[in-house]
mmCIF file of C-alpha atoms in Angstrom:
data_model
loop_
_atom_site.group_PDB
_atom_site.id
_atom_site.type_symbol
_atom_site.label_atom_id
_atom_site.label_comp_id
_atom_site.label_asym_id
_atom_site.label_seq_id
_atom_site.Cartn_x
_atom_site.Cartn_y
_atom_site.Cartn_z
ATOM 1 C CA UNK A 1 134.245 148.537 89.742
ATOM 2 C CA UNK A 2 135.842 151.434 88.464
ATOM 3 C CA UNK A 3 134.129 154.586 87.856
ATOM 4 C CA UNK A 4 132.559 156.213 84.749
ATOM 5 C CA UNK A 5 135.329 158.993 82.755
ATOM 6 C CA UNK A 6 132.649 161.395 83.787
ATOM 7 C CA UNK A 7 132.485 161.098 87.811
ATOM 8 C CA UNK A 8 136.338 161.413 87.429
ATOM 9 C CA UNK A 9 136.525 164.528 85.400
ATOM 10 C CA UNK A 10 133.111 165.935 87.694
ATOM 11 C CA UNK A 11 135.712 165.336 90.782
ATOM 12 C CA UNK A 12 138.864 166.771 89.091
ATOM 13 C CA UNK A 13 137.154 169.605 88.776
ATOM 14 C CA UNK A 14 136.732 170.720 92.668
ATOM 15 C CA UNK A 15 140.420 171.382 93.785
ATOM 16 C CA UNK A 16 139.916 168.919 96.997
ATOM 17 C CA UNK A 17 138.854 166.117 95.213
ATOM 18 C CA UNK A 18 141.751 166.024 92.217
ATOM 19 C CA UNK A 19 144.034 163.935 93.822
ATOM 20 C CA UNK A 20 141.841 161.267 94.462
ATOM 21 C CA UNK A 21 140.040 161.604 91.057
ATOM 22 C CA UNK A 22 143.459 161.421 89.713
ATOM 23 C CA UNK A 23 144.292 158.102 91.473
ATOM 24 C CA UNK A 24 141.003 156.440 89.849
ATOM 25 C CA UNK A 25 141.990 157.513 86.666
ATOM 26 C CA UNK A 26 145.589 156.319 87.441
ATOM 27 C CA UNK A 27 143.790 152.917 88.772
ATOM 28 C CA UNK A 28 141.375 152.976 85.604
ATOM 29 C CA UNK A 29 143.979 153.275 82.801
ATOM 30 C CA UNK A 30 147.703 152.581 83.853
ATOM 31 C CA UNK A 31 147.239 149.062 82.377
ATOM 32 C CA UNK A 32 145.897 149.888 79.222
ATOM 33 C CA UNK A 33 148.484 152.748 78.802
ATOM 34 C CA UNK A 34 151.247 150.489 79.859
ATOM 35 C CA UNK A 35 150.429 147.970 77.207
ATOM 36 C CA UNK A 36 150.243 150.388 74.469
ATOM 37 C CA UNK A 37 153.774 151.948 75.235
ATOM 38 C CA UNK A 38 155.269 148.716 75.677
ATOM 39 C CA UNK A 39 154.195 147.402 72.096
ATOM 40 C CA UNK A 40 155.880 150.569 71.110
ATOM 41 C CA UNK A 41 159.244 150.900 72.680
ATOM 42 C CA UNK A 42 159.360 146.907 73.708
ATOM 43 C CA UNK A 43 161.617 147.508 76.882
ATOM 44 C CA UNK A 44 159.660 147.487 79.975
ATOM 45 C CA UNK A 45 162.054 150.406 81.394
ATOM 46 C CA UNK A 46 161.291 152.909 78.577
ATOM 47 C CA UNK A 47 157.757 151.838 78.978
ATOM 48 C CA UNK A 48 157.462 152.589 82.503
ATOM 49 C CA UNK A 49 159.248 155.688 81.891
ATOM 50 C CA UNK A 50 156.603 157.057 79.651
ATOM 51 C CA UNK A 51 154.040 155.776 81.458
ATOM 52 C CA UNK A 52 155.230 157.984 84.550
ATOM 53 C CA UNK A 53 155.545 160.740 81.863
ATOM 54 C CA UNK A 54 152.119 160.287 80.533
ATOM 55 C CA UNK A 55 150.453 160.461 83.921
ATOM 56 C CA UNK A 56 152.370 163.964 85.174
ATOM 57 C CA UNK A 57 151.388 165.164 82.150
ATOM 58 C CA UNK A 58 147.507 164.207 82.919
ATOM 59 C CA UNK A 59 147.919 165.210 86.467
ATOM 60 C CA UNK A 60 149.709 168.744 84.944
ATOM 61 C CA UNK A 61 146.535 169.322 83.526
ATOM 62 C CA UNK A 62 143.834 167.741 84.650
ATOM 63 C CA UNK A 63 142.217 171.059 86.348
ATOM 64 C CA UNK A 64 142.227 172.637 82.867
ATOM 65 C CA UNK A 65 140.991 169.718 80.831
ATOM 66 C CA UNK A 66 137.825 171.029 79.040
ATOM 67 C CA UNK A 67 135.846 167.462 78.095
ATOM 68 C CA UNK A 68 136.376 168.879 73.982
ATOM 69 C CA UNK A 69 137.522 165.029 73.869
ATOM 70 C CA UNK A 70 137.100 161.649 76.012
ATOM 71 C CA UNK A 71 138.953 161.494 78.719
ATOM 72 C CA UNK A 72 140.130 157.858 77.190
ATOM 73 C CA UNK A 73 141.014 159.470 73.790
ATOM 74 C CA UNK A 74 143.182 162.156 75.389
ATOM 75 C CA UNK A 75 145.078 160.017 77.433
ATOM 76 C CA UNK A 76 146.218 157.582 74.565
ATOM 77 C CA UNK A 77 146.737 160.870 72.657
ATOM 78 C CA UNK A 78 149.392 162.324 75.572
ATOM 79 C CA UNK A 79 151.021 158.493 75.844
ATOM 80 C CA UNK A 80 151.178 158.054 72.004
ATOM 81 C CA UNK A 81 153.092 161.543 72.210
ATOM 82 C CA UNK A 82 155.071 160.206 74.455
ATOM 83 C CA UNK A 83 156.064 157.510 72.628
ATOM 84 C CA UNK A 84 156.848 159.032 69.050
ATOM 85 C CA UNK A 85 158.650 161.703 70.537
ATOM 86 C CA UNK A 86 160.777 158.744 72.629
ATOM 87 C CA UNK A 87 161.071 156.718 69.390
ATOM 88 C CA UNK A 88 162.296 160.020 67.358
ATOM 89 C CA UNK A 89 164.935 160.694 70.143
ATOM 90 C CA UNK A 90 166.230 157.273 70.122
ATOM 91 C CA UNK A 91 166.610 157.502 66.524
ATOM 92 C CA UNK A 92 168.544 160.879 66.726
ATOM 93 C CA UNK A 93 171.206 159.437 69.057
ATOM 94 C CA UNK A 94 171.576 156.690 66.714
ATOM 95 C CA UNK A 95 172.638 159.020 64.075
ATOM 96 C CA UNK A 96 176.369 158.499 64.116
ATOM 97 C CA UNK A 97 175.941 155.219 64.823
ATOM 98 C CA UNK A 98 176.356 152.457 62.277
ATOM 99 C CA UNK A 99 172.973 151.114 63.815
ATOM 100 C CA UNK A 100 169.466 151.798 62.975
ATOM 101 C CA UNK A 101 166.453 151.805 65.860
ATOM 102 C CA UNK A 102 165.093 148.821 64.512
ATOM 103 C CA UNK A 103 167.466 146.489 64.411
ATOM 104 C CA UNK A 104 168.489 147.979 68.139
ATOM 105 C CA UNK A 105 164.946 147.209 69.372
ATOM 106 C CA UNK A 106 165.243 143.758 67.673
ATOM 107 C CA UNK A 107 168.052 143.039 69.559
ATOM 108 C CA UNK A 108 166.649 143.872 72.414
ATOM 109 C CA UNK A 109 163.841 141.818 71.710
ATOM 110 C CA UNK A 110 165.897 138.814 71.915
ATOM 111 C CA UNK A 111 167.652 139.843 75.017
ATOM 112 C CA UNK A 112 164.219 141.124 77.088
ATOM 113 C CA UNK A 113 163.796 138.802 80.015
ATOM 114 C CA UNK A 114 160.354 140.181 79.800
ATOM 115 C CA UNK A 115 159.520 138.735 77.029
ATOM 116 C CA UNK A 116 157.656 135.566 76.988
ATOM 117 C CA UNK A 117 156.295 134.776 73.130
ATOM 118 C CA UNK A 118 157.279 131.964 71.143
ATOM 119 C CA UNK A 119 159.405 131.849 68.085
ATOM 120 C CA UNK A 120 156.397 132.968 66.013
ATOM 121 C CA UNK A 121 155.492 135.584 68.283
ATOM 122 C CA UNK A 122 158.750 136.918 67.905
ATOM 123 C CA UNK A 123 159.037 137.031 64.122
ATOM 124 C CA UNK A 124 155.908 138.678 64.190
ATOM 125 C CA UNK A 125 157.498 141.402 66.848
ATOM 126 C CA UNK A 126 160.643 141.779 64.698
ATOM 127 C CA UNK A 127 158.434 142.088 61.440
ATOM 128 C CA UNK A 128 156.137 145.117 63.136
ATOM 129 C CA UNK A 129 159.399 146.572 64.254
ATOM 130 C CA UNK A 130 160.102 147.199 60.513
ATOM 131 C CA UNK A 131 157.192 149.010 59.818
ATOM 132 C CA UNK A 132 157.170 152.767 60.140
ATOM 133 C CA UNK A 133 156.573 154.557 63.732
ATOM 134 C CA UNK A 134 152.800 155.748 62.693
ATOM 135 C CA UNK A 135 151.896 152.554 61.173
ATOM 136 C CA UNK A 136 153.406 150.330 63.951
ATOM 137 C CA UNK A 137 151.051 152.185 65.917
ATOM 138 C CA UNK A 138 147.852 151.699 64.024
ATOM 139 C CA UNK A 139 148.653 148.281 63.725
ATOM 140 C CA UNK A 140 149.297 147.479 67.251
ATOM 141 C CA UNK A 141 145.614 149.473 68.014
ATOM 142 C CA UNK A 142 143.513 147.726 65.679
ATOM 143 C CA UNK A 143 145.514 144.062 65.937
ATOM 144 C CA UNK A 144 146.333 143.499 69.588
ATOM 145 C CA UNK A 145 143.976 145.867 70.906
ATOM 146 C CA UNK A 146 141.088 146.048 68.447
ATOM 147 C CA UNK A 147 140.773 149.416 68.745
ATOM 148 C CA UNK A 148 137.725 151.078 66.211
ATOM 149 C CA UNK A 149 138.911 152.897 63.415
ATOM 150 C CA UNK A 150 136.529 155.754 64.935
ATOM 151 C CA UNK A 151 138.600 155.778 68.135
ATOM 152 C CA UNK A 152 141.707 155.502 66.789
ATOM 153 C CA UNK A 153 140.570 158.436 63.904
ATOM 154 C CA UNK A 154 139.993 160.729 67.290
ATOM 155 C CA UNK A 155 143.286 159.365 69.123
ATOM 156 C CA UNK A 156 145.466 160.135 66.062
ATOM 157 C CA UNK A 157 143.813 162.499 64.387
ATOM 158 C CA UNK A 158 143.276 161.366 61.297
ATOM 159 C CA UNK A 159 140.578 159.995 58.891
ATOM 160 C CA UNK A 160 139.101 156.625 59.111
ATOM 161 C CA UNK A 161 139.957 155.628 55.300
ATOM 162 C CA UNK A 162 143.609 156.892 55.609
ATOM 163 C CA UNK A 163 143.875 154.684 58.980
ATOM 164 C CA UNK A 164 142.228 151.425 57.076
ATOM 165 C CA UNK A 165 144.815 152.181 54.547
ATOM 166 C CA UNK A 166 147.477 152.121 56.906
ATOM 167 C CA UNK A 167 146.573 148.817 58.624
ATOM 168 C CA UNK A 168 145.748 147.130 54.871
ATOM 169 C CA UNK A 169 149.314 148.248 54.060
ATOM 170 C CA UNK A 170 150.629 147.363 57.008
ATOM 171 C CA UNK A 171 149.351 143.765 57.512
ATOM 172 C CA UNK A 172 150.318 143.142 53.635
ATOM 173 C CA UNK A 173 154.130 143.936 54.867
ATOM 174 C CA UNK A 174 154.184 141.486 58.226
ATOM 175 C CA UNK A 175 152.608 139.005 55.885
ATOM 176 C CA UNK A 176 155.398 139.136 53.364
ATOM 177 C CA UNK A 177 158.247 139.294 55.642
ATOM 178 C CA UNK A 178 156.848 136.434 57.790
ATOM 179 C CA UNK A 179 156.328 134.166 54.705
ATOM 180 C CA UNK A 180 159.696 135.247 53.393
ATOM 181 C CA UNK A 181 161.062 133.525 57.054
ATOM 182 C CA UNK A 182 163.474 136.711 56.845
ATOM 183 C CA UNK A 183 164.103 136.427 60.558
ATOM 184 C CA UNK B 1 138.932 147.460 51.268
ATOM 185 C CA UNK B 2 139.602 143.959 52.806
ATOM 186 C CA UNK B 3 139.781 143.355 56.719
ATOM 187 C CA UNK B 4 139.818 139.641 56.498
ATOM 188 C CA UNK B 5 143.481 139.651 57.626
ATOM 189 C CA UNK B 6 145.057 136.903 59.008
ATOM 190 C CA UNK B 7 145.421 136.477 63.187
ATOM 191 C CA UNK B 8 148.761 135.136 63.955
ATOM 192 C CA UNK B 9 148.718 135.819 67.442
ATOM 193 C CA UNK B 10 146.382 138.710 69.063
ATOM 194 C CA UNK B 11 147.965 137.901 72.628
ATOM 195 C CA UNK B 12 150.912 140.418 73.044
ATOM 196 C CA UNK B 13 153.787 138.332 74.312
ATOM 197 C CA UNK B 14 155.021 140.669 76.760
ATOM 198 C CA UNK B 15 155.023 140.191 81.076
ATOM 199 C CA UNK B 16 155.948 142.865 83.709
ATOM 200 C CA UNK B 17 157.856 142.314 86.823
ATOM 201 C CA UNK B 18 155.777 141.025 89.414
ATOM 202 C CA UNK B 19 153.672 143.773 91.404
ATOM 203 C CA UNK B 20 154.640 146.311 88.961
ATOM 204 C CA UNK B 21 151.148 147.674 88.454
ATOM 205 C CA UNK B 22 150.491 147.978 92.294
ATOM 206 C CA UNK B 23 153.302 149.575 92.832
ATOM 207 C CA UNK B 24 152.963 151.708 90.362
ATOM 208 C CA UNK B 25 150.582 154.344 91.871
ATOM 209 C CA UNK B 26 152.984 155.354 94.681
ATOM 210 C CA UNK B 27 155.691 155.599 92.627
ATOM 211 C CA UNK B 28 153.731 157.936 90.321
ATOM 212 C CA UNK B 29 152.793 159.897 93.192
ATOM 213 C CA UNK B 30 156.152 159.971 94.748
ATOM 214 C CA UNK B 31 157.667 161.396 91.202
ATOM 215 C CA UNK B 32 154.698 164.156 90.860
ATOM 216 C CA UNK B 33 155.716 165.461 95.488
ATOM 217 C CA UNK B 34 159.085 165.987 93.351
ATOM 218 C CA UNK B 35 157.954 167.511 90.138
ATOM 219 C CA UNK B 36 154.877 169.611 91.937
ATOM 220 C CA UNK B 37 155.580 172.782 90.331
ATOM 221 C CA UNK B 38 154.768 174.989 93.921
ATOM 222 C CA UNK B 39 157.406 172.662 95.162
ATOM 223 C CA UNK B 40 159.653 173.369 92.587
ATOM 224 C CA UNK B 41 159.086 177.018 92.449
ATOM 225 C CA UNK B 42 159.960 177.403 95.791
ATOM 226 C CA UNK B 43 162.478 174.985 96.081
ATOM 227 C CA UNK B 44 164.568 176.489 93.432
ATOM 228 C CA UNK B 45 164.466 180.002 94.327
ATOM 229 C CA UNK B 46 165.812 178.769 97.887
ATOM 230 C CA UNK B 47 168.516 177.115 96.247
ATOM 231 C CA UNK B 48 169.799 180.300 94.260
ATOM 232 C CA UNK B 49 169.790 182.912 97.326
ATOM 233 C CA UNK B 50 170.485 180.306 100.194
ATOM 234 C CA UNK B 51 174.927 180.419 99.438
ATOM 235 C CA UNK B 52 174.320 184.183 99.417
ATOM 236 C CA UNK B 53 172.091 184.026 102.786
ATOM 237 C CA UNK B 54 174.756 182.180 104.138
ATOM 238 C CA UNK B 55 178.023 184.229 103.074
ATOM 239 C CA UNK B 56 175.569 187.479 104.288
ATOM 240 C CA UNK B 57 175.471 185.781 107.696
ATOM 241 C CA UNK B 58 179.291 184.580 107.823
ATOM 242 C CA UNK B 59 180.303 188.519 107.358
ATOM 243 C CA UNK B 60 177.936 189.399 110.077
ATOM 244 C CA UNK B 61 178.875 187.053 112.317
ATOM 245 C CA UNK B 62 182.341 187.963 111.111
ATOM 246 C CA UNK B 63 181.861 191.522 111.759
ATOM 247 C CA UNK B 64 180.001 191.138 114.751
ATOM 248 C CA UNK B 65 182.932 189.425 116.442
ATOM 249 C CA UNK B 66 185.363 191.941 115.350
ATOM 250 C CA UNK B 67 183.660 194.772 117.267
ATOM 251 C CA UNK B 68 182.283 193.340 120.275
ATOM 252 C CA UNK B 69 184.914 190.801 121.119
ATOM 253 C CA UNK B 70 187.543 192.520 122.020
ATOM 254 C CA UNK B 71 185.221 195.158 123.728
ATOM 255 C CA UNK B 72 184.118 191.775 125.819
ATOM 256 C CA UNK B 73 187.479 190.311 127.101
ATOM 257 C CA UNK B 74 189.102 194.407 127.960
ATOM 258 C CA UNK B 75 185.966 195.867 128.565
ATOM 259 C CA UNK B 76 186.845 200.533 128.492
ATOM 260 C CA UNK B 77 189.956 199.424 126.641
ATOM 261 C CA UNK B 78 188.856 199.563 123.276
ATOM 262 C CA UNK B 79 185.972 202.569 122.964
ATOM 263 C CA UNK B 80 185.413 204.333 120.333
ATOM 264 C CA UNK B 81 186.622 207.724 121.711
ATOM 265 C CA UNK B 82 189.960 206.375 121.825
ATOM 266 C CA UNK B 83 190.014 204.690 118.957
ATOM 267 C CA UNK B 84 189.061 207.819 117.286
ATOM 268 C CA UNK B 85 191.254 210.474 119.055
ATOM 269 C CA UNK B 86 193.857 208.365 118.885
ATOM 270 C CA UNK B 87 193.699 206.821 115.490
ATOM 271 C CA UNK B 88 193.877 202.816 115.013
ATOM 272 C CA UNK B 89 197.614 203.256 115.433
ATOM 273 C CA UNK B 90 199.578 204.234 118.548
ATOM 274 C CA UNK B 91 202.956 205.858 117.708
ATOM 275 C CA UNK B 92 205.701 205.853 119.798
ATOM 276 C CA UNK B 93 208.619 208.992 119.711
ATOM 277 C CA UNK B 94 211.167 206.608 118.330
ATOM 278 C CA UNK B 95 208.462 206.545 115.114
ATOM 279 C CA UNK B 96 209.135 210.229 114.615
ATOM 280 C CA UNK B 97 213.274 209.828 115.161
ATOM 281 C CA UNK B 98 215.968 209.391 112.524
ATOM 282 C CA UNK B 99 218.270 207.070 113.645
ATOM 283 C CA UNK B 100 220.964 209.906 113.967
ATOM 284 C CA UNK B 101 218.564 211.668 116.532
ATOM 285 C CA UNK B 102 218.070 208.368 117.963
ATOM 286 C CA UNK B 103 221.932 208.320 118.593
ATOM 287 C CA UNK B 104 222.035 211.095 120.194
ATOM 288 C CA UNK B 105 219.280 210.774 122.567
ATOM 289 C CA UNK B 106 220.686 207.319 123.676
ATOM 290 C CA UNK B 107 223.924 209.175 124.099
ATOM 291 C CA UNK B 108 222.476 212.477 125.963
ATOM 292 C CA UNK B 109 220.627 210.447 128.244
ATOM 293 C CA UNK B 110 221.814 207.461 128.869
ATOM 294 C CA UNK B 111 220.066 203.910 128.346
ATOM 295 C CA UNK B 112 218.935 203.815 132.034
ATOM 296 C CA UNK B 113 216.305 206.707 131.160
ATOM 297 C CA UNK B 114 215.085 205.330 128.372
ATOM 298 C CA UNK B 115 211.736 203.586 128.897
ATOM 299 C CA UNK B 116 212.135 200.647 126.543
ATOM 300 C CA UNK B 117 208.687 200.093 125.268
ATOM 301 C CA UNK B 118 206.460 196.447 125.533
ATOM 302 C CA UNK B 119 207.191 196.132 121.764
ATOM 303 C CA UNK B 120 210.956 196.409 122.170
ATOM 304 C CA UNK B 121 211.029 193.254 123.858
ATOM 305 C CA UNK B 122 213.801 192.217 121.103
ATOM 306 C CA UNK B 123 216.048 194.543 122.848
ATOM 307 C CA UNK B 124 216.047 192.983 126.755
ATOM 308 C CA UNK B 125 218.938 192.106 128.080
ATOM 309 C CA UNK B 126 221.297 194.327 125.378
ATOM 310 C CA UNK B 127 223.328 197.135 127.710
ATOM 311 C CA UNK B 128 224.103 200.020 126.610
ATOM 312 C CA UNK B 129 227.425 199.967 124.437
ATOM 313 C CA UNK B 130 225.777 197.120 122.745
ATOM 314 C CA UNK B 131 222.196 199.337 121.814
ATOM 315 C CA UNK B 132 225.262 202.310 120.659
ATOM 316 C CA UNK B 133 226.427 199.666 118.686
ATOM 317 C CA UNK B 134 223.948 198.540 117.316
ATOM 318 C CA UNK B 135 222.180 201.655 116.367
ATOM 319 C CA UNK B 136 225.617 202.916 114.690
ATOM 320 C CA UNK B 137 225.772 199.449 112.379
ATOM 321 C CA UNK B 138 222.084 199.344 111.885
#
């Protein structure tokens, strides 16, 4: 059973005990972390990558972190940093390249080894992949990981109407492409 | 605003490599020993003065050979009242004679009392119409 946010942060806080409070944390939320960057930047590499990012970030500053926010919300708010900043990079190295980031990732999608969907699941991949970075992410959050709009309005920082909006939007997009069979 | 959207497929159709989450932790921790900014800190300063550490201990070593070497294998030979009366360089008469005056010494006195000098080792076995000779052609 894994401990409550709370006893964690209560244990970061006493320099002896940070390291191991850190490793329940680790223990606690690698998974969920994972999962979210992966839905992101597809490739498991990248993913793992961030992931590794995310967490010497937390570590970095676990000492210092003040309990303004849940320990849950600031976590997905350092690993969804991590992954638009990622995503942005990609897309500047692409620039003198005939290419665009999506249609990279797509590619890549049908090349991952990792990836084990069917041919539905992967329209539905390729159509998400279309949508912009922000809304990708608030559709992956409240679809795959029904996520509350309250929880994602503190991860994201942003309003609860503007993120339904987003999601309403974004589902009406996947639903056209899919029905169109453009993939 | 509508949420009845469809559900195509909630089940993300992604895997991992087997044992990557157990794994994970110690790789995590191995990457933070490497980042750990004490670590870092100290480790980089060490790397900028360490070449000149060691090119400060060459010359001493260097240096410290130089002077006690020599002093080692000839021990008296090579104090540093001699080397300071006498300067670093010993010069023989024959640095303070033209060769004209040279000539004429050799001629004067004769090669037999001449003391031909460690350096002139060139010299042995030359008599001495061949030194005259020499000395005139030079």
């Amino acid at each position: 059973m894994h401990p409550t946010d709370q006893e964690i942060l209560t244990m970061a806080q006493i320099p002896r005990q940070r390291e191991e409070a850190f490793s329940m944390l680790v223990e606690k939320y690698r998974q969920r972390l994972y999962w979210h960057l992966r839905k992101m930047v597809i490739i498991h590499e990248d993913a793992d990558d961030l992931l590794q990012n995310t967490f010497i970030k937390v570590w970095k500053n676990l000492g210092n972190f003040r309990g303004d926010s849940a320990l849950f919300t600031w976590l997905y708010r350092i690993a969804t940093n991590e992954a638009l900043n990622h995503l942005n990079k990609k897309r500047t190295e692409l620039l003198n390249s005939f290419d665009d980031l999506e249609s990279v990732m797509s590619g890549q999608l049908d090349e991952d080894p990792l990836f084990n969907g069917d041919e539905i699941q992967k329209r539905l991949q390729k159509s998400i992949l279309t949508l912009p970075d922000k809304q990708r992410l608030v559709f992956n959050m409240k679809y795959f990981d029904e996520m509350k709009y309250e929880e994602m309005a503190e991860i994201l920082n942003t309003s609860v109407g503007a993120l339904k909006a987003s999601y309403f939007h974004a589902v009406r997009k996947i639903e056209a492409l899919i029905d169109k069979e453009l993939f | 605003m509508s949420e009845d959207i469809p559900k195509w497929n909630t089940k993300h159709p992604f895997e991992v490599p087997d044992g990557y989450f157990e794994g994970f932790d110690a790789r995590l921790m191995r990457q933070i020993d490497l980042e750990s900014p004490e670590k870092h800190k100290i480790g980089s300063k060490l790397s900028l003065i360490a070449p000149w550490i060691g090119m400060a201990a060459a010359f001493l070593i260097i240096a410290l050979l130089y002077k006690q070497l020599p002093e080692r294998i000839y021990p008296g030979q090579f104090n540093q009242e001699t080397i300071s009366n006498g300067g670093f360089f010993n010069f023989s008469p024959g640095d303070y004679y033209g060769e004209h005056e040279l000539l004429e010494i050799i001629t004067e006195k004769g090669i037999s009392n001449i003391e031909i000098m460690p350096d002139s080792i060139l010299f042995k076995g030359i008599d001495d119409e061949d030194l005259i000779m020499l000395t005139l052609f030079y």
